[in-house]
Amino acid sequence: MKETSIDIKDLQLNALLEVTQAVNNNLPEDDLLKIYKFTLLADLKINKLALYTQQNEKWVCRVNFGTKNNLIGSELPKKYQGLENKMGVTETSFDEFDSVFPVYHKSKLLAVVFIESDSKLGVQNRFLNALTNIILVAIENKRLARQQMEQEAYRRELEIAKKVQNFLFPKELPKIERLQIEAFYLPHHDVGGDYYDYIQIDENKFLACIADVSGKGVPAALLMSNFQASLRALVRQTKSLEEIVTELNHSTFVSGNAENFITFFAGIYDFKTKKLEYINCGHNEIILKHRNKIELLNDGTTVLGMFDPLPFIETKHLDGLDEFFLFTYTDGLTETFNEADEAFEFDRLLEIVKEECPEDLSEFHNQILKALNEFKGAKPYHDDITMLSCRIQNK
């Protein structure tokens, strides 16, 4: 006995109700595809089907039944990736199917569907297309909603990280006759992993430092905020630079899970003894200019957060420093590239510093930025850039 058009309509109505109920119940994507599959098998009597959708920029099979070979995960031939209309299948690899048709939502291709159906049932391809469209539009909307939620969560996280980072940098830097400190910070992203600080230890001593964390964005900023908090707490507990660095390494090792590291330079100057002690923890070459002589401050230890305990550590002492200029920076400066993919590099920076001991530190930073911009041309910056300059007049 032949099934009437009323029977077919009932089958279609059942299929439509099952699919729309699944969508309204806000089921996960995989569950929606399973219901879609069983609805086609049970209610529409589709014999064979392969549904391809785009995942991670590739067209792969997500639903498949009735075929000799399992097509799940297989890639869609490029011939069909821009399919506009229904067509017959002639290729040997898809000869089990009668036809293939695209599923669009507005102007976006959502899916490509290969089918073989029982022609006796007279199932309309237009209804199958509509049913597929309902499922895939629901999945697409879920994806867009999830993406929007992730973006909103990231935006809130970013706002928090910005506020945290604003607390990292000192609100005021000394600008008196015997001590002038000037800083410049240019983040590559909204938030970055560079950090500088000035900490007054007592009436004669202060600490100046600069640091750069591996990685970028929010995780880097949060790791650096923990680093800053640890540093300021340690300075209140001890004046030993070696103890400070040792403890900073341990806290960074724990909080960074030995996956992130921090390059760090810290110096403590004593106005009374005219002595500078420093430790360079895998940071760039720091430039000290004293009586028109250049000294590079490279000694200390390795990067922080990679090894616990540190494999070696040495505090360096420089005596008799009454008038000098100290320039610190992060590698975003020397690793800025031009249009020929050449790096700015340390030698170019050193030539600028050699010229004179700057009176106006802010203008000095502007000179470096001008030289950097002229060098890079149209090439964009690819990293955070931080500079911290210190000029001492202690006679």
Coordinates of N, CA and C in Angstrom, one line a residue, residues 222-326:
L222 N 49.0 39.9 34.4 CA 48.7 39.4 35.7 C 49.9 38.8 36.4
L223 N 50.7 38.1 35.6 CA 52.0 37.5 36.2 C 52.9 38.6 36.7
M224 N 53.0 39.7 35.9 CA 53.8 40.8 36.3 C 53.3 41.5 37.5
S225 N 51.9 41.6 37.7 CA 51.3 42.2 38.9 C 51.7 41.5 40.1
N226 N 51.7 40.1 40.0 CA 52.1 39.3 41.2 C 53.6 39.5 41.5
F227 N 54.4 39.7 40.4 CA 55.8 40.0 40.6 C 56.1 41.3 41.3
Q228 N 55.3 42.3 40.9 CA 55.5 43.6 41.5 C 55.1 43.6 43.0
A229 N 54.0 42.9 43.3 CA 53.6 42.9 44.7 C 54.6 42.2 45.5
S230 N 55.2 41.1 45.0 CA 56.3 40.4 45.7 C 57.5 41.2 45.9
L231 N 57.9 42.0 44.9 CA 59.1 42.8 45.0 C 58.9 43.9 46.1
R232 N 57.7 44.6 46.1 CA 57.5 45.6 47.1 C 57.5 45.1 48.5
A233 N 56.9 43.9 48.6 CA 56.9 43.3 50.0 C 58.3 42.9 50.4
L234 N 59.1 42.4 49.5 CA 60.4 42.0 49.9 C 61.3 43.1 50.2
V235 N 61.2 44.3 49.5 CA 62.0 45.4 49.8 C 61.8 45.9 51.2
R236 N 60.5 45.7 51.7 CA 60.2 46.1 53.1 C 60.9 45.2 54.1
Q237 N 61.2 44.0 53.7 CA 61.7 43.0 54.6 C 63.2 42.9 54.7
T238 N 63.9 43.2 53.5 CA 65.3 43.0 53.4 C 65.9 44.1 52.5
K239 N 67.1 44.5 52.7 CA 67.9 45.3 51.8 C 68.9 44.6 51.0
S240 N 68.9 43.3 51.1 CA 69.8 42.4 50.4 C 69.2 42.1 49.0
L241 N 69.9 42.6 48.0 CA 69.4 42.4 46.6 C 69.4 40.9 46.2
E242 N 70.4 40.2 46.7 CA 70.5 38.8 46.4 C 69.3 38.0 47.0
E243 N 68.9 38.4 48.3 CA 67.7 37.8 48.9 C 66.5 38.1 48.1
I244 N 66.4 39.4 47.7 CA 65.2 39.8 47.0 C 65.0 39.0 45.7
V245 N 66.1 38.9 44.9 CA 66.1 38.2 43.6 C 65.8 36.7 43.8
T246 N 66.4 36.1 44.8 CA 66.2 34.7 45.1 C 64.7 34.4 45.4
E247 N 64.1 35.3 46.2 CA 62.7 35.1 46.5 C 61.7 35.4 45.3
L248 N 62.1 36.4 44.5 CA 61.3 36.7 43.3 C 61.4 35.5 42.4
N249 N 62.5 34.9 42.2 CA 62.6 33.8 41.4 C 61.7 32.6 41.8
H250 N 61.7 32.4 43.1 CA 60.8 31.3 43.7 C 59.4 31.6 43.4
S251 N 58.9 32.8 43.7 CA 57.5 33.2 43.5 C 57.1 33.1 42.1
T252 N 58.0 33.5 41.2 CA 57.7 33.5 39.7 C 57.7 32.0 39.2
F253 N 58.6 31.2 39.8 CA 58.6 29.8 39.4 C 57.3 29.1 39.8
V254 N 56.7 29.5 40.9 CA 55.5 28.9 41.4 C 54.3 29.4 40.6
S255 N 54.2 30.7 40.5 CA 53.0 31.3 39.9 C 53.0 31.1 38.4
G256 N 54.2 31.0 37.8 CA 54.3 30.8 36.3 C 54.4 29.4 35.9
N257 N 54.4 28.4 36.9 CA 54.4 27.0 36.6 C 55.6 26.6 35.7
A258 N 56.7 27.4 35.9 CA 58.0 27.1 35.2 C 57.8 27.2 33.6
E259 N 56.6 27.8 33.2 CA 56.4 27.9 31.8 C 56.6 29.4 31.3
N260 N 56.5 30.3 32.2 CA 56.8 31.7 31.9 C 58.0 32.2 32.7
F261 N 58.8 33.1 32.1 CA 59.9 33.6 32.8 C 59.9 35.1 32.7
I262 N 60.7 35.7 33.6 CA 60.8 37.2 33.6 C 62.3 37.6 33.5
T263 N 62.6 38.5 32.6 CA 63.9 39.1 32.7 C 63.8 40.3 33.5
F264 N 64.9 40.6 34.3 CA 64.8 41.6 35.4 C 66.1 42.3 35.6
F265 N 66.1 43.6 35.8 CA 67.3 44.3 36.2 C 66.9 45.2 37.4
A266 N 67.7 45.1 38.5 CA 67.4 45.9 39.7 C 68.8 46.5 40.2
G267 N 68.7 47.7 40.5 CA 69.9 48.4 41.1 C 69.5 49.2 42.3
I268 N 70.3 49.1 43.3 CA 70.1 49.9 44.6 C 71.3 50.9 44.7
Y269 N 71.0 52.2 44.8 CA 72.0 53.2 44.9 C 71.9 53.8 46.3
D270 N 73.1 54.0 46.9 CA 73.3 54.6 48.2 C 73.9 56.0 48.1
F271 N 73.2 57.1 48.3 CA 73.7 58.4 48.2 C 74.9 58.7 49.2
K272 N 74.8 58.0 50.3 CA 75.8 58.2 51.4 C 77.2 57.6 51.0
T273 N 77.2 56.4 50.5 CA 78.4 55.7 50.2 C 78.8 55.9 48.7
K274 N 77.9 56.4 47.9 CA 78.1 56.6 46.5 C 78.4 55.3 45.8
K275 N 77.6 54.3 46.2 CA 77.8 52.9 45.7 C 76.5 52.4 45.0
L276 N 76.7 51.8 43.9 CA 75.5 51.1 43.2 C 75.8 49.6 43.2
E277 N 74.8 48.9 43.7 CA 74.8 47.4 43.6 C 73.7 47.0 42.7
Y278 N 73.9 46.0 41.8 CA 72.9 45.6 40.9 C 73.0 44.1 40.6
I279 N 71.9 43.6 40.1 CA 71.8 42.2 39.6 C 71.0 42.2 38.3
N280 N 71.6 41.7 37.2 CA 70.9 41.6 35.9 C 70.5 40.2 35.8
C281 N 69.2 39.9 35.7 CA 68.6 38.6 35.6 C 68.2 38.3 34.2
G282 N 69.2 38.0 33.3 CA 68.9 37.7 31.9 C 68.3 38.8 31.1
H283 N 68.4 40.0 31.6 CA 67.8 41.2 30.9 C 68.8 41.7 29.9
N284 N 68.3 42.7 29.1 CA 69.2 43.3 28.1 C 70.4 44.0 28.8
E285 N 71.3 44.4 27.9 CA 72.5 45.1 28.4 C 72.1 46.5 28.9
I286 N 72.3 46.7 30.2 CA 72.0 48.0 30.8 C 73.2 48.9 30.7
I287 N 72.9 50.2 30.3 CA 74.0 51.1 30.0 C 74.2 52.1 31.2
L288 N 75.4 52.2 31.7 CA 75.8 53.1 32.7 C 76.9 54.0 32.1
K289 N 76.6 55.3 32.2 CA 77.6 56.3 31.7 C 78.1 57.2 32.9
H290 N 79.4 57.1 33.1 CA 80.0 57.7 34.2 C 81.3 58.4 33.8
R291 N 81.4 59.7 33.9 CA 82.6 60.5 33.5 C 83.0 60.1 32.1
N292 N 81.9 60.2 31.2 CA 82.1 60.0 29.8 C 82.6 58.6 29.4
K293 N 82.5 57.7 30.3 CA 82.8 56.3 30.0 C 81.6 55.4 30.1
I294 N 81.5 54.5 29.2 CA 80.3 53.6 29.1 C 80.7 52.2 29.8
E295 N 79.8 51.8 30.7 CA 79.9 50.4 31.2 C 78.6 49.7 31.1
L296 N 78.7 48.4 30.7 CA 77.5 47.6 30.5 C 77.3 46.7 31.7
L297 N 76.1 46.8 32.2 CA 75.8 46.1 33.5 C 75.1 44.8 33.1
N298 N 75.8 43.7 33.0 CA 75.3 42.4 32.5 C 75.3 41.3 33.5
D299 N 76.1 41.5 34.6 CA 76.3 40.4 35.6 C 75.1 40.2 36.5
G300 N 75.0 39.0 37.0 CA 73.9 38.7 38.0 C 73.5 37.3 38.0
T301 N 72.5 36.9 37.2 CA 72.0 35.6 37.2 C 71.2 35.4 35.9
T302 N 70.5 34.3 35.8 CA 69.7 34.0 34.6 C 68.3 34.5 34.8
V303 N 67.4 34.2 33.8 CA 66.1 34.7 33.9 C 65.4 34.1 35.1
L304 N 64.3 34.8 35.6 CA 63.6 34.3 36.8 C 62.4 33.5 36.4
G305 N 62.2 32.4 37.2 CA 61.0 31.6 36.9 C 61.2 30.3 36.2
M306 N 62.4 30.1 35.7 CA 62.7 28.9 34.9 C 63.4 27.8 35.8
F307 N 64.2 28.2 36.7 CA 64.9 27.3 37.6 C 64.7 27.7 39.1
D308 N 64.5 26.7 39.9 CA 64.4 26.9 41.4 C 65.1 25.8 42.1
P309 N 66.2 26.1 42.8 CA 66.8 27.4 42.9 C 67.6 27.9 41.7
L310 N 68.0 29.2 41.7 CA 68.8 29.7 40.6 C 70.1 29.0 40.5
P311 N 70.6 28.7 39.3 CA 71.8 27.9 39.2 C 73.1 28.7 39.7
F312 N 73.0 30.1 39.6 CA 74.1 30.9 40.1 C 73.5 32.3 40.3
I313 N 74.1 33.1 41.2 CA 73.7 34.5 41.4 C 74.9 35.3 42.0
E314 N 75.0 36.5 41.5 CA 76.1 37.4 41.9 C 75.6 38.8 42.0
T315 N 75.9 39.4 43.1 CA 75.6 40.9 43.2 C 76.8 41.7 42.9
K316 N 76.7 42.6 42.0 CA 77.9 43.4 41.6 C 77.8 44.8 42.3
H317 N 79.0 45.3 42.7 CA 79.1 46.6 43.4 C 80.0 47.5 42.6
L318 N 79.5 48.7 42.4 CA 80.3 49.8 41.7 C 80.4 50.9 42.7
D319 N 81.7 51.3 42.9 CA 82.0 52.3 43.9 C 82.3 53.7 43.2
G320 N 82.2 54.7 44.0 CA 82.7 56.0 43.6 C 81.8 56.7 42.5
L321 N 80.5 56.3 42.5 CA 79.6 56.9 41.5 C 78.9 58.2 42.1
D322 N 79.4 59.3 41.7 CA 78.8 60.6 42.2 C 77.9 61.2 41.2
E323 N 78.3 61.3 39.9 CA 77.5 61.7 38.8 C 77.5 60.7 37.7
F324 N 76.3 60.2 37.4 CA 76.2 59.2 36.3 C 74.8 59.2 35.7
F325 N 74.8 58.5 34.6 CA 73.5 58.3 33.9 C 73.3 56.8 33.7
L326 N 72.1 56.3 34.1 CA 71.7 54.9 33.9 C 70.6 54.8 33.0

